[in-house]
Short mmCIF file of C-alpha atoms in Angstrom, two decimals:
data_model
loop_
_atom_site.label_atom_id
_atom_site.label_comp_id
_atom_site.label_asym_id
_atom_site.label_seq_id
_atom_site.Cartn_x
_atom_site.Cartn_y
_atom_site.Cartn_z
CA MET V 11 47.77 20.11 8.64
CA ILE V 12 45.70 18.74 5.78
CA GLU V 13 48.71 18.79 3.47
CA GLN V 14 50.70 16.81 6.03
CA ILE V 15 48.05 14.09 6.21
CA TYR V 16 47.75 14.17 2.44
CA SER V 17 51.49 13.66 1.98
CA LEU V 18 51.46 10.51 4.14
CA LEU V 19 50.14 8.45 1.23
CA PRO V 20 50.79 8.73 -2.50
CA PRO V 21 48.02 10.54 -4.45
CA VAL V 22 46.98 7.32 -6.21
CA VAL V 23 46.01 5.76 -2.90
CA TRP V 24 44.01 8.85 -1.98
CA ASP V 25 42.19 8.59 -5.30
CA ILE V 26 41.39 4.93 -4.66
CA LEU V 27 40.20 5.72 -1.14
CA TRP V 28 38.02 8.56 -2.40
CA ALA V 29 36.57 6.29 -5.08
CA MET V 30 35.77 3.70 -2.40
CA VAL V 31 34.09 6.29 -0.21
CA LYS V 32 32.05 7.42 -3.23
CA ALA V 33 31.03 3.84 -3.95
CA VAL V 34 29.93 3.30 -0.36
CA ILE V 35 27.95 6.55 -0.40
CA ILE V 36 26.24 5.54 -3.65
CA LEU V 37 25.46 2.09 -2.26
CA LEU V 38 23.99 3.55 0.91
CA GLY V 39 22.00 6.09 -1.08
CA LEU V 40 20.65 3.35 -3.30
CA VAL V 41 19.58 1.10 -0.43
CA ILE V 42 18.10 3.96 1.57
CA SER V 43 16.16 5.32 -1.39
CA ALA V 44 14.94 1.78 -2.11
CA ALA V 45 13.74 1.45 1.48
CA TRP V 46 11.92 4.77 1.33
CA MET V 47 10.38 3.73 -1.94
CA ILE V 48 8.21 1.42 0.16
CA TRP V 49 6.85 4.51 1.86
CA LEU V 50 6.51 6.34 -1.46
CA GLU V 51 4.65 3.42 -2.98
CA ARG V 52 2.22 3.17 -0.10
CA ARG V 53 1.55 6.90 -0.08
CA LEU V 54 1.11 7.11 -3.86
CA LEU V 55 -1.11 4.03 -3.98
CA GLY V 56 -3.14 5.71 -1.26
CA LEU V 57 -3.34 8.91 -3.28
CA TRP V 58 -4.54 7.10 -6.38
CA GLN V 59 -7.04 5.05 -4.41
CA ASP V 60 -8.48 8.16 -2.72
CA ARG V 61 -7.07 7.42 0.72
CA TYR V 62 -4.04 8.58 2.72
CA GLY V 63 -1.69 5.67 3.25
CA PRO V 64 0.77 5.62 6.17
CA ASN V 65 0.80 9.15 7.60
CA ARG V 66 1.20 8.63 11.35
CA VAL V 67 4.81 7.73 12.11
CA GLY V 68 6.95 10.83 11.87
CA LEU V 69 6.61 13.63 9.36
CA TRP V 70 4.18 12.57 6.59
CA GLY V 71 4.60 9.00 7.81
CA LEU V 72 8.25 8.90 6.76
CA GLY V 73 9.13 7.00 9.92
CA GLN V 74 6.95 4.10 8.84
CA VAL V 75 9.91 2.60 7.01
CA ILE V 76 12.02 2.61 10.18
CA ALA V 77 9.22 0.97 12.12
CA ASP V 78 8.74 -1.69 9.44
CA MET V 79 12.48 -2.31 9.26
CA LEU V 80 12.74 -2.73 13.03
CA LYS V 81 9.85 -5.15 12.92
CA ILE V 82 11.25 -7.25 10.10
CA PHE V 83 14.75 -7.33 11.65
CA PHE V 84 13.41 -8.73 14.90
CA LYS V 85 11.13 -11.30 13.32
CA GLU V 86 11.99 -14.93 13.85
CA ASP V 87 14.05 -16.19 10.93
CA TRP V 88 12.16 -19.42 10.57
CA MET V 89 13.11 -21.94 7.95
CA PRO V 90 10.62 -24.67 7.05
CA PRO V 91 12.01 -28.17 7.75
CA PHE V 92 11.41 -29.39 4.20
CA VAL V 93 13.52 -26.81 2.34
CA ASP V 94 16.94 -27.21 0.77
CA LYS V 95 18.85 -25.12 3.27
CA PHE V 96 21.79 -23.91 1.19
CA THR V 97 19.89 -22.70 -1.87
CA PHE V 98 17.07 -21.42 0.34
CA THR V 99 19.54 -19.10 2.04
CA LEU V 100 21.37 -18.28 -1.17
CA ALA V 101 18.33 -17.14 -3.17
CA PRO V 102 17.52 -13.89 -1.29
CA ALA V 103 21.18 -12.90 -1.34
CA ILE V 104 21.22 -13.30 -5.12
CA ALA V 105 17.97 -11.36 -5.43
CA MET V 106 19.37 -8.40 -3.53
CA SER V 107 22.91 -8.37 -4.93
CA MET V 108 21.97 -8.86 -8.58
CA MET V 109 19.69 -5.85 -8.35
CA LEU V 110 22.34 -3.80 -6.53
CA LEU V 111 25.20 -4.62 -8.90
CA PRO V 112 24.05 -2.94 -12.14
CA PHE V 113 23.67 0.35 -10.30
CA CYS V 114 27.46 0.65 -10.20
CA LEU V 115 27.35 1.30 -13.95
CA ILE V 116 24.95 4.19 -13.80
CA PRO V 117 26.59 7.59 -14.24
CA ILE V 118 24.90 9.78 -11.66
CA THR V 119 26.65 13.12 -12.19
CA PRO V 120 29.65 14.15 -14.35
CA ASN V 121 32.08 12.99 -11.65
CA TRP V 122 29.98 10.60 -9.58
CA GLY V 123 29.42 6.97 -10.42
CA VAL V 124 31.02 3.77 -9.21
CA ALA V 125 32.41 2.33 -12.41
CA SER V 126 32.60 3.36 -16.03
CA ALA V 127 33.01 -0.04 -17.63
CA ASP V 128 33.51 -0.16 -21.37
CA LEU V 129 31.10 -3.08 -21.69
CA GLY V 130 28.67 -1.68 -19.15
CA LEU V 131 25.48 -2.61 -20.94
CA LEU V 132 26.64 -6.20 -21.38
CA PHE V 133 27.40 -6.34 -17.65
CA PHE V 134 23.85 -5.20 -16.99
CA PHE V 135 22.45 -7.95 -19.21
CA ALA V 136 24.58 -10.49 -17.39
CA THR V 137 23.40 -9.47 -13.94
CA ALA V 138 19.80 -9.27 -15.11
CA GLY V 139 20.17 -12.81 -16.39
CA LEU V 140 21.68 -13.98 -13.11
CA ALA V 141 18.81 -12.41 -11.20
CA VAL V 142 16.61 -15.19 -12.57
CA TYR V 143 18.50 -17.58 -10.32
CA ALA V 144 17.17 -15.83 -7.23
CA VAL V 145 13.59 -16.52 -8.15
CA MET V 146 14.28 -19.93 -9.65
CA LEU V 147 16.33 -21.20 -6.71
CA GLY V 148 13.95 -19.62 -4.22
CA GLY V 149 10.99 -21.35 -5.85
CA TRP V 150 12.75 -24.67 -6.20
CA SER V 151 14.39 -24.87 -2.79
CA SER V 152 11.16 -23.98 -0.98
CA ASN V 153 9.87 -27.44 -1.92
CA SER V 154 6.28 -26.27 -2.16
CA LYS V 155 3.94 -26.19 -5.13
CA TYR V 156 3.12 -22.49 -5.05
CA SER V 157 6.76 -21.51 -4.84
CA LEU V 158 7.76 -23.88 -7.61
CA LEU V 159 5.01 -22.58 -9.92
CA GLY V 160 6.04 -19.00 -9.15
CA GLY V 161 9.67 -19.81 -9.85
CA LEU V 162 8.82 -21.54 -13.12
CA ARG V 163 6.69 -18.66 -14.30
CA SER V 164 9.33 -16.16 -13.41
CA THR V 165 12.05 -18.07 -15.21
CA ALA V 166 10.06 -18.29 -18.42
CA GLN V 167 8.97 -14.67 -18.14
CA THR V 168 12.38 -13.23 -17.45
CA ILE V 169 14.08 -15.22 -20.18
CA SER V 170 11.56 -14.20 -22.82
CA TYR V 171 11.65 -10.56 -21.75
CA GLU V 172 15.42 -10.42 -21.62
CA VAL V 173 15.61 -11.40 -25.27
CA PHE V 174 14.04 -8.22 -26.53
CA MET V 175 15.38 -6.10 -23.69
CA GLY V 176 18.85 -6.77 -25.07
CA ILE V 177 17.77 -6.22 -28.64
CA SER V 178 15.97 -2.97 -27.86
CA LEU V 179 19.09 -1.52 -26.22
CA MET V 180 21.21 -2.62 -29.15
CA GLY V 181 19.61 0.21 -31.13
CA ILE V 182 21.22 2.64 -28.68
CA VAL V 183 24.56 0.90 -29.01
CA VAL V 184 24.35 1.12 -32.80
CA GLN V 185 23.50 4.79 -32.68
CA THR V 186 26.02 5.90 -30.07
CA GLY V 187 28.70 3.37 -30.98
CA THR V 188 29.54 2.43 -27.37
CA PHE V 189 28.50 0.06 -24.59
CA ASN V 190 29.76 2.48 -21.96
CA LEU V 191 26.86 4.12 -20.12
CA ARG V 192 28.80 7.26 -19.30
CA GLU V 193 29.69 7.72 -22.94
CA ILE V 194 26.08 7.13 -23.90
CA VAL V 195 25.05 9.98 -21.60
CA LEU V 196 27.79 12.21 -23.01
CA TRP V 197 26.64 11.35 -26.55
CA GLN V 198 23.12 12.47 -25.60
CA GLN V 199 24.46 15.78 -24.31
CA GLU V 200 26.17 16.36 -27.64
CA HIS V 201 23.31 15.28 -29.86
CA VAL V 202 19.80 14.56 -28.62
CA TRP V 203 18.10 12.57 -25.88
CA LEU V 204 17.78 9.02 -27.11
CA ILE V 205 14.06 8.88 -26.34
CA PHE V 206 13.46 10.74 -29.61
CA PRO V 207 15.43 8.66 -32.13
CA GLN V 208 14.90 5.41 -30.18
CA PHE V 209 11.24 5.76 -29.24
CA PHE V 210 10.27 2.18 -30.08
CA ALA V 211 13.29 0.91 -28.21
CA PHE V 212 12.07 2.90 -25.23
CA LEU V 213 8.62 1.29 -25.44
CA THR V 214 9.98 -2.24 -25.39
CA TRP V 215 12.63 -1.34 -22.82
CA ALA V 216 9.97 0.06 -20.49
CA LEU V 217 7.99 -3.19 -20.71
CA ALA V 218 11.08 -5.30 -20.21
CA GLY V 219 12.22 -3.15 -17.31
CA VAL V 220 8.93 -3.69 -15.52
CA ALA V 221 9.14 -7.41 -16.25
CA VAL V 222 12.70 -7.67 -14.93
CA THR V 223 11.71 -6.19 -11.57
CA HIS V 224 8.61 -8.47 -11.36
CA ARG V 225 6.33 -5.52 -10.79
CA THR V 226 2.65 -5.27 -11.64
CA PRO V 227 1.44 -5.93 -14.36
CA PHE V 228 4.26 -8.48 -14.74
CA ASP V 229 4.12 -9.83 -11.21
CA LEU V 230 2.91 -13.26 -12.26
CA PRO V 231 5.72 -15.00 -10.34
CA GLU V 232 4.14 -13.77 -7.12
CA ALA V 233 0.52 -13.48 -8.24
CA GLU V 234 -0.97 -13.36 -4.77
CA SER V 235 -4.46 -14.30 -5.88
CA GLU V 236 -3.30 -17.54 -7.48
CA LEU V 237 0.01 -18.53 -5.90
CA ALA V 238 -0.22 -17.24 -2.31
CA ALA V 239 3.01 -15.23 -2.66
CA GLY V 240 4.73 -17.14 -5.45
CA TYR V 241 8.38 -17.92 -5.07
CA HIS V 242 8.74 -16.33 -1.63
CA THR V 243 5.75 -18.06 -0.05
CA GLU V 244 7.94 -20.02 2.40
CA TYR V 245 10.21 -17.12 3.31
CA SER V 246 9.89 -15.09 6.47
CA GLY V 247 11.82 -12.52 8.44
CA MET V 248 14.79 -10.82 6.87
CA LYS V 249 15.07 -13.40 4.08
CA PHE V 250 11.71 -12.24 2.85
CA GLY V 251 12.86 -8.69 3.50
CA MET V 252 15.78 -9.20 1.11
CA PHE V 253 13.40 -10.24 -1.67
CA PHE V 254 11.14 -7.33 -0.80
CA VAL V 255 13.83 -4.65 -0.70
CA GLY V 256 15.55 -6.27 -3.69
CA GLU V 257 12.43 -5.55 -5.71
CA TYR V 258 12.58 -1.87 -4.79
CA VAL V 259 16.31 -1.72 -5.42
CA GLY V 260 15.48 -3.12 -8.85
CA ILE V 261 12.99 -0.33 -9.41
CA VAL V 262 15.52 2.34 -8.48
CA MET V 263 18.12 0.64 -10.68
CA VAL V 264 15.84 0.35 -13.71
CA SER V 265 14.69 3.97 -13.24
CA GLY V 266 18.29 5.12 -13.10
CA LEU V 267 19.13 3.11 -16.21
CA THR V 268 16.15 4.56 -18.06
CA THR V 269 17.29 8.04 -17.10
CA ALA V 270 20.83 7.39 -18.27
CA LEU V 271 19.95 5.53 -21.44
CA PHE V 272 17.03 7.50 -22.81
CA PHE V 273 16.68 10.79 -20.94
CA GLY V 274 20.15 12.29 -20.96
CA GLY V 275 21.23 11.33 -17.45
CA TRP V 276 22.07 14.39 -15.37
CA GLU V 277 21.40 16.87 -18.18
CA ALA V 278 18.65 19.38 -17.55
CA PRO V 279 15.86 19.68 -20.10
CA PHE V 280 16.34 22.89 -22.17
CA GLY V 281 19.76 23.12 -20.57
CA ASP V 282 21.16 24.56 -23.81
CA TYR V 283 18.87 27.59 -23.61
CA LEU V 284 18.76 28.00 -19.84
CA PRO V 285 22.30 27.10 -18.66
CA PHE V 286 21.58 27.89 -15.00
CA LEU V 287 19.42 24.72 -14.86
CA ASN V 288 22.57 22.64 -15.16
CA THR V 289 24.14 23.93 -11.93
CA VAL V 290 23.12 20.89 -9.84
CA PRO V 291 23.42 17.84 -12.13
CA PHE V 292 22.42 15.38 -9.42
CA LEU V 293 19.10 17.14 -9.00
CA TRP V 294 18.09 16.33 -12.55
CA PHE V 295 19.18 12.73 -12.26
CA ALA V 296 17.11 12.44 -9.07
CA ILE V 297 14.06 14.15 -10.58
CA LYS V 298 14.06 11.97 -13.67
CA SER V 299 14.62 8.78 -11.68
CA LEU V 300 11.90 9.72 -9.23
CA PHE V 301 9.54 10.26 -12.13
CA PHE V 302 10.15 6.74 -13.42
CA MET V 303 9.91 5.27 -9.93
CA SER V 304 6.52 6.92 -9.55
CA SER V 305 5.50 5.57 -12.96
CA PHE V 306 6.21 2.05 -11.69
CA ILE V 307 3.79 2.73 -8.85
CA LEU V 308 1.21 4.25 -11.18
CA LEU V 309 1.33 1.10 -13.28
CA ARG V 310 0.71 -0.95 -10.19
CA ALA V 311 -2.18 1.27 -9.16
CA ALA V 312 -3.82 1.17 -12.57
CA LEU V 313 -3.26 -2.10 -14.36
CA PRO V 314 -4.59 -5.60 -13.71
CA ARG V 315 -2.41 -8.66 -14.06
CA PRO V 316 -2.60 -10.16 -17.57
CA ARG V 317 -3.16 -13.83 -18.26
CA TYR V 318 0.08 -15.75 -18.49
CA ASP V 319 -0.22 -16.74 -22.16
CA HIS V 320 -1.18 -13.16 -23.05
CA MET V 321 1.98 -11.93 -21.40
CA MET V 322 4.13 -14.43 -23.26
CA SER V 323 2.51 -13.72 -26.61
CA ALA V 324 2.96 -9.98 -26.04
CA ALA V 325 6.65 -10.61 -25.50
CA TRP V 326 7.25 -12.85 -28.50
CA LYS V 327 4.70 -11.58 -31.02
CA VAL V 328 4.69 -7.82 -30.38
CA CYS V 329 7.77 -6.66 -28.52
CA LEU V 330 10.36 -8.90 -30.14
CA PRO V 331 9.39 -7.95 -33.76
CA MET V 332 9.15 -4.30 -32.75
CA SER V 333 12.60 -4.24 -31.19
CA LEU V 334 14.08 -6.18 -34.13
CA LEU V 335 12.57 -3.71 -36.60
CA ASN V 336 13.89 -0.85 -34.51
CA LEU V 337 17.37 -2.35 -34.49
CA ILE V 338 17.35 -2.92 -38.26
CA GLY V 339 15.94 0.54 -38.92
CA THR V 340 18.53 2.20 -36.67
CA ALA V 341 21.33 0.27 -38.32
CA ALA V 342 20.05 1.24 -41.77
CA VAL V 343 19.80 4.92 -40.86
CA VAL V 344 23.25 4.93 -39.28
CA LEU V 345 24.76 3.25 -42.33
CA TRP V 346 22.96 5.62 -44.72
CA LEU V 347 24.03 8.74 -42.83
CA GLY V 348 27.52 7.44 -42.35
CA ALA V 349 28.02 6.64 -46.03
CA MET Z 13 -4.32 -6.88 -39.74
CA LYS Z 14 -7.19 -7.52 -37.34
CA SER Z 15 -4.80 -8.58 -34.61
CA PHE Z 16 -2.67 -5.50 -35.25
CA PHE Z 17 -5.63 -3.29 -34.47
CA ALA Z 18 -6.43 -5.47 -31.47
CA VAL Z 19 -2.94 -4.76 -30.13
CA LEU Z 20 -3.36 -1.04 -30.77
CA HIS Z 21 -6.76 -1.08 -29.06
CA GLY Z 22 -5.28 -2.95 -26.10
CA ILE Z 23 -2.49 -0.40 -25.74
CA TRP Z 24 -5.04 2.41 -25.90
CA THR Z 25 -7.25 0.89 -23.20
CA GLN Z 26 -4.26 0.37 -20.90
CA LEU Z 27 -3.08 3.94 -21.38
CA ARG Z 28 -6.61 5.17 -20.79
CA SER Z 29 -6.92 3.35 -17.48
CA ILE Z 30 -3.51 4.63 -16.41
CA GLY Z 31 -4.68 8.17 -17.19
CA MET Z 32 -7.93 7.69 -15.35
CA ILE Z 33 -6.13 6.41 -12.27
CA PHE Z 34 -3.71 9.32 -12.45
CA MET Z 35 -6.58 11.79 -12.43
CA HIS Z 36 -7.43 10.46 -8.98
CA SER Z 37 -4.48 12.54 -7.73
CA PHE Z 38 -6.71 15.58 -7.90
CA ARG Z 39 -9.75 14.13 -6.19
CA PRO Z 40 -10.63 14.55 -2.53
CA ARG Z 41 -9.85 11.56 -0.34
CA ASP Z 42 -12.73 9.28 0.46
CA VAL Z 43 -11.50 8.49 3.94
CA ILE Z 44 -11.32 10.68 7.03
CA LEU Z 45 -8.51 10.85 9.59
CA TYR Z 46 -10.53 9.09 12.26
CA PRO Z 47 -9.24 9.90 15.72
CA GLU Z 48 -8.85 13.58 14.84
CA VAL Z 49 -11.94 13.86 12.65
CA LYS Z 50 -15.06 12.04 13.78
CA PRO Z 51 -17.34 10.59 11.13
CA PRO Z 52 -20.83 12.08 10.93
CA VAL Z 53 -23.22 9.84 12.85
CA PRO Z 54 -27.00 9.90 12.32
CA PRO Z 55 -29.05 10.61 15.45
CA ARG Z 56 -30.61 7.16 15.40
CA TYR Z 57 -27.25 5.38 15.11
CA ARG Z 58 -27.24 2.18 17.14
CA GLY Z 59 -24.33 2.60 19.52
CA ARG Z 60 -23.87 2.45 23.27
CA ILE Z 61 -27.03 1.43 25.16
CA VAL Z 62 -28.36 3.70 27.90
CA LEU Z 63 -31.19 3.60 30.39
CA THR Z 64 -33.14 6.87 30.40
CA ARG Z 65 -35.21 8.68 32.99
CA ASP Z 66 -38.70 10.10 32.61
CA PRO Z 67 -39.26 13.90 32.59
CA ASP Z 68 -39.74 13.85 36.35
CA GLY Z 69 -36.30 12.35 36.88
CA ASP Z 70 -37.33 8.86 37.94
CA GLU Z 71 -35.95 5.92 36.05
CA ARG Z 72 -38.21 4.66 33.27
CA CYS Z 73 -37.32 1.00 33.41
CA VAL Z 74 -40.00 -1.14 35.05
CA ALA Z 75 -37.91 -4.34 34.92
CA CYS Z 76 -40.37 -6.17 32.66
CA ASN Z 77 -37.50 -8.28 31.20
CA LEU Z 78 -38.80 -7.87 27.62
CA CYS Z 79 -35.43 -6.52 26.45
CA SER Z 80 -33.66 -9.46 27.99
CA VAL Z 81 -36.04 -11.85 26.21
CA ALA Z 82 -35.73 -10.03 22.88
CA CYS Z 83 -31.95 -9.94 22.98
CA PRO Z 84 -30.68 -12.43 20.37
CA VAL Z 85 -27.34 -12.90 22.06
CA GLY Z 86 -28.62 -12.82 25.62
CA CYS Z 87 -26.36 -10.08 26.86
CA ILE Z 88 -28.91 -8.30 29.11
CA SER Z 89 -29.70 -9.50 32.60
CA LEU Z 90 -31.74 -7.70 35.26
CA GLN Z 91 -33.69 -8.31 38.45
CA LYS Z 92 -37.04 -6.74 39.28
CA ALA Z 93 -37.63 -4.97 42.58
CA GLU Z 94 -40.46 -2.82 43.95
CA ARG Z 95 -39.97 0.46 45.68
CA PRO Z 96 -41.75 0.22 49.06
CA GLU Z 97 -42.48 3.96 49.39
CA ASP Z 98 -44.57 4.40 46.18
CA GLY Z 99 -44.99 0.93 44.64
CA ARG Z 100 -42.99 1.66 41.45
CA TRP Z 101 -41.13 -1.22 39.85
CA TYR Z 102 -37.45 -0.82 39.10
CA PRO Z 103 -34.49 -3.05 38.22
CA GLU Z 104 -32.49 -4.03 41.27
CA PHE Z 105 -29.52 -4.58 38.98
CA PHE Z 106 -29.28 -4.10 35.23
CA ARG Z 107 -26.30 -5.57 33.46
CA ILE Z 108 -25.36 -5.44 29.75
CA ASN Z 109 -22.36 -7.37 28.53
CA PHE Z 110 -21.08 -5.22 25.67
CA SER Z 111 -18.53 -7.79 24.63
CA ARG Z 112 -21.52 -9.85 23.45
CA CYS Z 113 -23.90 -7.10 22.38
CA MET Z 114 -24.23 -6.80 18.62
CA PHE Z 115 -26.14 -3.49 18.69
CA CYS Z 116 -29.18 -4.85 16.84
CA GLY Z 117 -31.54 -2.55 18.71
CA LEU Z 118 -34.16 -5.22 19.39
CA CYS Z 119 -34.12 -4.35 23.10
CA GLU Z 120 -35.05 -0.78 22.24
CA GLU Z 121 -37.90 -2.01 20.05
CA ALA Z 122 -39.16 -4.38 22.73
CA CYS Z 123 -39.09 -1.84 25.54
CA PRO Z 124 -42.66 -0.81 26.50
CA THR Z 125 -41.55 2.23 28.50
CA ASN Z 126 -38.88 3.70 26.12
CA ALA Z 127 -36.38 3.18 28.90
CA ILE Z 128 -33.62 1.36 27.07
CA GLN Z 129 -32.26 3.34 24.10
CA LEU Z 130 -29.32 3.12 21.74
CA THR Z 131 -27.17 6.24 21.31
CA PRO Z 132 -24.71 7.42 18.64
CA ASP Z 133 -21.71 6.85 20.91
CA TYR Z 134 -19.62 4.10 19.31
CA GLU Z 135 -16.28 4.44 21.10
CA LEU Z 136 -16.58 1.57 23.51
CA CYS Z 137 -13.09 0.05 23.41
CA GLU Z 138 -11.54 -1.25 26.64
CA TYR Z 139 -8.20 -2.82 27.42
CA ASP Z 140 -9.82 -5.26 29.83
CA ARG Z 141 -12.69 -7.44 28.66
CA GLN Z 142 -14.32 -7.32 32.05
CA ASN Z 143 -14.69 -3.56 31.73
CA LEU Z 144 -17.17 -4.15 28.92
CA VAL Z 145 -19.74 -5.46 31.39
CA TYR Z 146 -21.78 -2.37 32.16
CA GLU Z 147 -23.73 -2.19 35.41
CA LYS Z 148 -26.73 -0.02 36.09
CA GLU Z 149 -24.68 2.91 37.32
CA HIS Z 150 -22.86 2.92 33.97
CA LEU Z 151 -26.03 2.59 31.93
CA LEU Z 152 -28.39 5.00 33.66
CA ILE Z 153 -28.23 8.55 32.35
CA SER Z 154 -29.90 11.60 33.84
CA GLY Z 155 -31.77 12.64 30.65
CA VAL Z 156 -34.84 11.53 28.77
CA GLY Z 157 -33.10 10.34 25.61
CA LYS Z 158 -35.06 10.51 22.38
CA TYR Z 159 -38.53 10.83 23.93
CA HIS Z 160 -38.85 14.04 25.85
CA ASP Z 161 -42.35 13.93 27.40
CA TYR Z 162 -43.00 10.24 27.80
CA ASN Z 163 -43.75 9.04 31.32
CA PHE Z 164 -44.97 5.48 31.59
CA TYR Z 165 -46.72 5.80 34.95
CA ARG Z 166 -48.63 8.84 33.76
CA VAL Z 167 -50.29 6.92 30.90
CA ALA Z 168 -50.40 3.40 32.31
CA GLY Z 169 -53.22 2.03 34.44
CA MET Z 170 -51.03 0.77 37.23
CA ALA Z 171 -51.65 2.41 40.56
CA ILE Z 172 -48.74 3.89 42.42
CA LYS Z 173 -48.56 6.25 45.34
CA GLY Z 174 -50.00 9.63 44.31
CA LYS Z 175 -51.89 8.21 41.32
CA GLY Z 176 -54.76 5.79 41.86
CA LYS Z 177 -56.72 3.67 39.41
CA GLY Z 178 -58.38 5.72 36.67
CA GLU Z 179 -56.23 8.80 37.17
CA ALA Z 180 -53.87 8.26 34.29
CA LEU Z 181 -53.96 10.20 31.04
CA ASN Z 182 -56.96 9.20 28.84
CA GLU Z 183 -57.99 6.61 31.41
CA SER Z 184 -61.64 6.37 32.46
CA ALA Z 185 -62.52 5.79 36.08
CA PRO Z 186 -62.62 2.15 37.14
CA ILE Z 187 -65.97 0.40 36.90
CA ASP Z 188 -67.48 -1.00 40.03
CA ILE Z 189 -68.30 -4.50 38.77
CA LYS Z 190 -70.20 -5.29 41.99
CA SER Z 191 -72.85 -2.61 41.32
CA LEU Z 192 -75.87 -2.91 39.04
CA LEU Z 193 -76.11 0.85 38.40
CA PRO Z 194 -74.84 2.15 35.04
#
C-alpha cells in the first residue's frame, strides 16, 4: 500500500515534499515556542521578583497565552488617521518576517533544519540589517513624536551594534573556514565548542544579540518611561501583536544561533565520554536554547536601561575594539598554526 | 587606563546585580495566592461595619446620630424611634452606603454606646452597586462584638422601664432639689 503511493511520484518529489513538511513543522515550532516564551517570561520575571506570575489559566498558567492571543486577535485593528497607511501596515510584517527568516539557517539536529546555505552567516547579517526597516518605518509612518524618536534611536542602535556583531562572528569564520552554520556545528563536534577559543567574540556577540532583539537593557527604542512605547506607540490589535511576537521570535532565533555558533548545536556536553547523552540530539539543542532564552529574561529582570550615549559609547569604544582585536588575534593564531 | 578599570568595574557591577537577582529564585514568594489563601488580618482591622447587641441581646444603638455626623463621606443615615413598652431609643432604620464608605472608623470612635463597630471582614464585592447599600437587617449582628460586658442602659442615667433614676451602676440616688434636708 505504502509502496504503491510512494511509486506514484518520483523520489525527488517526495524528498522535496518531505523537506517542505519539515520546514512547516520548524516554522510552527518556532512561532509556538515564541508565543509560549511570553508565558515563560512572565513566570520567570515573577519568580525573580518574588511573586508568581500568571498561574490561573490551565496547568501552571500555560493557557494564559491562548487567552491573550484570543484577546489580541479580536481587538479592533484601529489605524490612526494621520499615519502613512502603506508603510504603517508594512512595518509589523517586516518585523515578524525578518526575525523568522534567519531561523531557517539554524541546524537543529543532524538531519533537521530548513536550509544549509553556504553563505548562511551573511544571510543572517542581511536579514538582521533589514529588520531595522521594521522599526524605522514603524516609527516614521506613525507620524508621532514618540514613535519617530523610538525609530531614530533604534536605527542608530542597530546599525552601530551590527558593525561589531559581524566582526565578532568573523572570528568564527576565520577559525572554521566556512560561513555555513551546519558546517560550523560539525567543526565544533570535531574540535571544540567555539565558546572556548572565541570567548571574546561570544561576549560581544551576546551584547549585539540582545541589542538586535531590542530587549532590556537595550530596549531604548521602546523605553516606556520616556517614549510611551517607542516605535509601536500608535499600533494596536494584531499589528502590535506582530511587533510583540516578533520580539520573542527574535529571542528564540538569537538563542538558537548562539547555540549553533558557540555551544556545539545539538551536541551533548561530555558526549565524547558519555555517548548515551547523544541519543536525542534535539533535546540538547532545546536545552541550550532554553538556557539562553531564560538568560534574556534574567537580563530583563536584573538590569536597568543605560543612558543612550553610554550605550553608544559602549558599542564603539569597548565592543568594536574588542571584536577587532579578537578577529586579528584569531587570524594570527590560525596563520601561525597553519604555517 | 582609568577608563579601562571603569569599564571592568561596570561589567562587574552588572554581573553582580544579575547574580543577586538570580538568587531570588530560591527565596519564598512575597505574595499569597489570595482567593485560596486568606491574608492574616489583625483583629482591629477596619472592614465591614456591624451594629452589635448588648449582653442581654438588645440592640446597643440609641440612634444618637453621632456616627452619621462624624462620617466624613456622609454614608450613614438613620432615624431615631422610641420603644413604647420600655422607653429605650433605637434606630427605626439604619442605612450605610458601602459604595461611599472609606472605612476610616470615625463612626466607631464617635459611638457613645459601642454599638457601631468595624470588623475584619473585607470581602464586600457586589455585582450590583445597589447591593452595597446595607440596611439595618444586614448590619445588625446577634453578638456583642469587641466589648463583651458593656451595656449602655446599665451605666447610663437614663430611666427606662425596669430601671429608674439612680439605679444604674455607680450612680447615686437622685437629689430632691425641692427639699432643704441634706
